[in-house]
mmCIF file of C-alpha atoms in Angstrom:
data_model
loop_
_atom_site.group_PDB
_atom_site.id
_atom_site.type_symbol
_atom_site.label_atom_id
_atom_site.label_comp_id
_atom_site.label_asym_id
_atom_site.label_seq_id
_atom_site.Cartn_x
_atom_site.Cartn_y
_atom_site.Cartn_z
ATOM 1 C CA MET A 278 40.612 15.539 -11.752
ATOM 2 C CA LYS A 279 37.676 17.590 -13.044
ATOM 3 C CA LEU A 280 34.549 15.418 -14.219
ATOM 4 C CA LYS A 281 31.466 16.625 -16.234
ATOM 5 C CA VAL A 282 28.219 15.045 -14.838
ATOM 6 C CA THR A 283 24.780 15.393 -16.438
ATOM 7 C CA VAL A 284 21.839 14.520 -14.088
ATOM 8 C CA ASN A 285 18.353 15.023 -15.240
ATOM 9 C CA GLY A 286 19.533 17.171 -18.275
ATOM 10 C CA ILE A 287 21.536 19.586 -16.203
ATOM 11 C CA ALA A 288 25.398 19.652 -16.541
ATOM 12 C CA TYR A 289 27.438 19.816 -13.302
ATOM 13 C CA SER A 290 31.286 20.287 -13.197
ATOM 14 C CA VAL A 291 32.763 18.182 -10.222
ATOM 15 C CA ASP A 292 36.068 18.354 -8.951
ATOM 16 C CA VAL A 293 37.412 14.746 -7.703
ATOM 17 C CA GLU A 294 40.540 14.111 -5.750
ATOM 18 C CA VAL A 295 42.338 10.959 -6.880
ATOM 19 C CA GLU A 296 44.962 9.463 -4.646
ATOM 20 C CA GLU A 297 46.008 6.599 -6.976
ATOM 21 C CA GLU A 298 44.891 6.590 -10.720
ATOM 22 C CA GLN A 299 43.550 3.188 -11.740
ATOM 23 C CA LYS A 300 43.277 1.989 -15.129
ATOM 24 C CA THR A 301 39.854 -0.026 -14.599
ATOM 25 C CA LEU A 302 37.520 -0.590 -11.780
ATOM 26 C CA GLY A 303 36.770 -4.239 -10.837
ATOM 27 C CA SER A 304 33.336 -5.449 -9.691
ATOM 28 C CA ILE A 305 31.627 -4.395 -6.537
ATOM 29 C CA VAL A 306 29.425 -7.287 -5.456
ATOM 30 C CA ILE A 307 27.341 -6.702 -2.080
ATOM 31 C CA GLY A 308 25.257 -9.447 -0.739
ATOM 32 C CA SER A 309 26.617 -12.206 -2.885
ATOM 33 C CA ARG A 310 26.587 -15.844 -1.482
ATOM 34 C CA GLY A 311 29.752 -17.762 -1.857
ATOM 35 C CA ASN A 312 32.702 -16.730 -3.948
ATOM 36 C CA THR A 313 30.859 -16.587 -7.343
ATOM 37 C CA PRO A 314 30.301 -13.004 -8.414
ATOM 38 C CA ALA A 315 27.041 -12.072 -9.325
ATOM 39 C CA ALA A 316 26.247 -11.769 -12.951
ATOM 40 C CA PRO A 317 26.480 -8.072 -14.499
ATOM 41 C CA THR A 318 23.157 -6.391 -15.158
ATOM 42 C CA THR A 319 22.071 -3.591 -17.447
ATOM 43 C CA ALA A 320 19.657 -0.900 -16.518
ATOM 44 C CA SER A 321 17.257 0.851 -18.738
ATOM 45 C CA VAL A 322 16.655 4.759 -18.135
ATOM 46 C CA GLN A 323 14.186 6.646 -20.281
ATOM 47 C CA GLY A 324 16.138 9.683 -21.818
ATOM 48 C CA VAL A 325 14.565 13.014 -21.563
ATOM 49 C CA ALA A 326 15.113 16.419 -23.693
ATOM 50 C CA ALA A 327 17.362 18.830 -22.504
ATOM 51 C CA ASN A 328 14.490 21.225 -22.222
ATOM 52 C CA ALA A 329 12.145 18.751 -20.359
ATOM 53 C CA ILE A 330 10.704 19.394 -16.945
ATOM 54 C CA VAL A 331 10.760 16.165 -15.049
ATOM 55 C CA ALA A 332 8.934 14.844 -12.085
ATOM 56 C CA PRO A 333 10.852 15.247 -8.831
ATOM 57 C CA LEU A 334 8.869 12.121 -7.582
ATOM 58 C CA ALA A 335 6.554 9.193 -8.489
ATOM 59 C CA GLY A 336 2.767 10.025 -8.145
ATOM 60 C CA SER A 337 -0.141 10.956 -10.576
ATOM 61 C CA VAL A 338 -0.924 13.952 -12.519
ATOM 62 C CA PHE A 339 -3.714 15.849 -10.633
ATOM 63 C CA LYS A 340 -4.307 18.875 -12.702
ATOM 64 C CA VAL A 341 -2.719 20.271 -16.021
ATOM 65 C CA LEU A 342 -2.708 24.078 -15.848
ATOM 66 C CA VAL A 343 -0.973 24.782 -19.346
ATOM 67 C CA GLU A 344 -1.411 23.981 -22.950
ATOM 68 C CA VAL A 345 0.929 23.392 -25.993
ATOM 69 C CA GLY A 346 1.753 26.573 -27.445
ATOM 70 C CA GLU A 347 0.966 28.943 -24.352
ATOM 71 C CA GLU A 348 3.564 31.339 -23.218
ATOM 72 C CA ILE A 349 4.839 30.836 -19.734
ATOM 73 C CA GLU A 350 6.770 32.838 -17.199
ATOM 74 C CA ALA A 351 9.560 31.568 -14.833
ATOM 75 C CA GLY A 352 7.869 30.286 -11.606
ATOM 76 C CA GLN A 353 4.523 29.785 -13.105
ATOM 77 C CA VAL A 354 2.592 26.425 -12.032
ATOM 78 C CA LEU A 355 2.456 24.018 -14.960
ATOM 79 C CA LEU A 356 0.835 21.362 -13.285
ATOM 80 C CA ILE A 357 0.176 19.613 -9.998
ATOM 81 C CA LEU A 358 1.342 16.101 -9.160
ATOM 82 C CA GLU A 359 -0.288 14.136 -6.257
ATOM 83 C CA ALA A 360 1.617 11.579 -4.315
ATOM 84 C CA MET A 361 0.523 10.027 -0.932
ATOM 85 C CA LYS A 362 -2.552 12.371 -0.675
ATOM 86 C CA MET A 363 -0.098 15.639 -0.818
ATOM 87 C CA GLU A 364 -0.023 17.891 -3.888
ATOM 88 C CA THR A 365 3.109 19.095 -5.411
ATOM 89 C CA GLU A 366 3.265 22.026 -7.801
ATOM 90 C CA ILE A 367 5.549 21.674 -10.715
ATOM 91 C CA THR A 368 6.776 25.132 -11.957
ATOM 92 C CA ALA A 369 8.661 26.474 -14.856
ATOM 93 C CA PRO A 370 12.263 27.106 -14.301
ATOM 94 C CA ALA A 371 12.383 29.850 -17.008
ATOM 95 C CA ALA A 372 10.143 31.915 -19.327
ATOM 96 C CA GLY A 373 9.207 30.167 -22.545
ATOM 97 C CA VAL A 374 6.619 28.667 -24.608
ATOM 98 C CA VAL A 375 4.931 25.136 -23.863
ATOM 99 C CA ALA A 376 6.509 22.836 -26.742
ATOM 100 C CA ALA A 377 5.054 19.441 -25.589
ATOM 101 C CA LEU A 378 2.738 17.957 -22.655
ATOM 102 C CA ASN A 379 4.202 14.404 -22.174
ATOM 103 C CA VAL A 380 1.207 13.660 -19.752
ATOM 104 C CA LYS A 381 -2.457 14.228 -19.041
ATOM 105 C CA GLU A 382 -4.487 14.476 -15.980
ATOM 106 C CA GLY A 383 -4.882 11.047 -14.137
ATOM 107 C CA ASP A 384 -1.613 9.542 -15.683
ATOM 108 C CA ALA A 385 0.939 7.805 -13.400
ATOM 109 C CA VAL A 386 4.405 9.166 -13.479
ATOM 110 C CA GLN A 387 7.706 8.076 -11.944
ATOM 111 C CA GLY A 388 10.489 10.247 -10.534
ATOM 112 C CA GLY A 389 12.645 11.740 -13.613
ATOM 113 C CA GLN A 390 9.913 11.167 -16.146
ATOM 114 C CA SER A 391 9.348 13.913 -18.646
ATOM 115 C CA LEU A 392 6.314 15.976 -18.037
ATOM 116 C CA VAL A 393 6.467 19.231 -19.936
ATOM 117 C CA GLU A 394 9.079 20.448 -22.659
ATOM 118 C CA ILE A 395 9.587 24.139 -22.933
ATOM 119 C CA ASP A 396 11.252 26.158 -25.808
#
């Protein structure tokens, strides 16, 4: 079976071997006491644009090195994140123009949060 999975705006094609096709999947409960299944929960995930560059980890924005409207090159450092006293350079995956800066210096960010959008 071939599945299309999108992670952080990047589409992946995945081959999955299926031994026995099931119509529905039952609940998987880990750590439940007794025979009463846990109540289902919902998760909330902030969506990001397909052209967004996202934080690879949680931290704070140490320095922003670009401005909206600036032309950038592939591999150019756009901003620096600081986490656990270590600096992580966030680089442009491709050439383009900075369409939006979604953070400013000093902002706390979570992994997967949109930092910069490029066109």
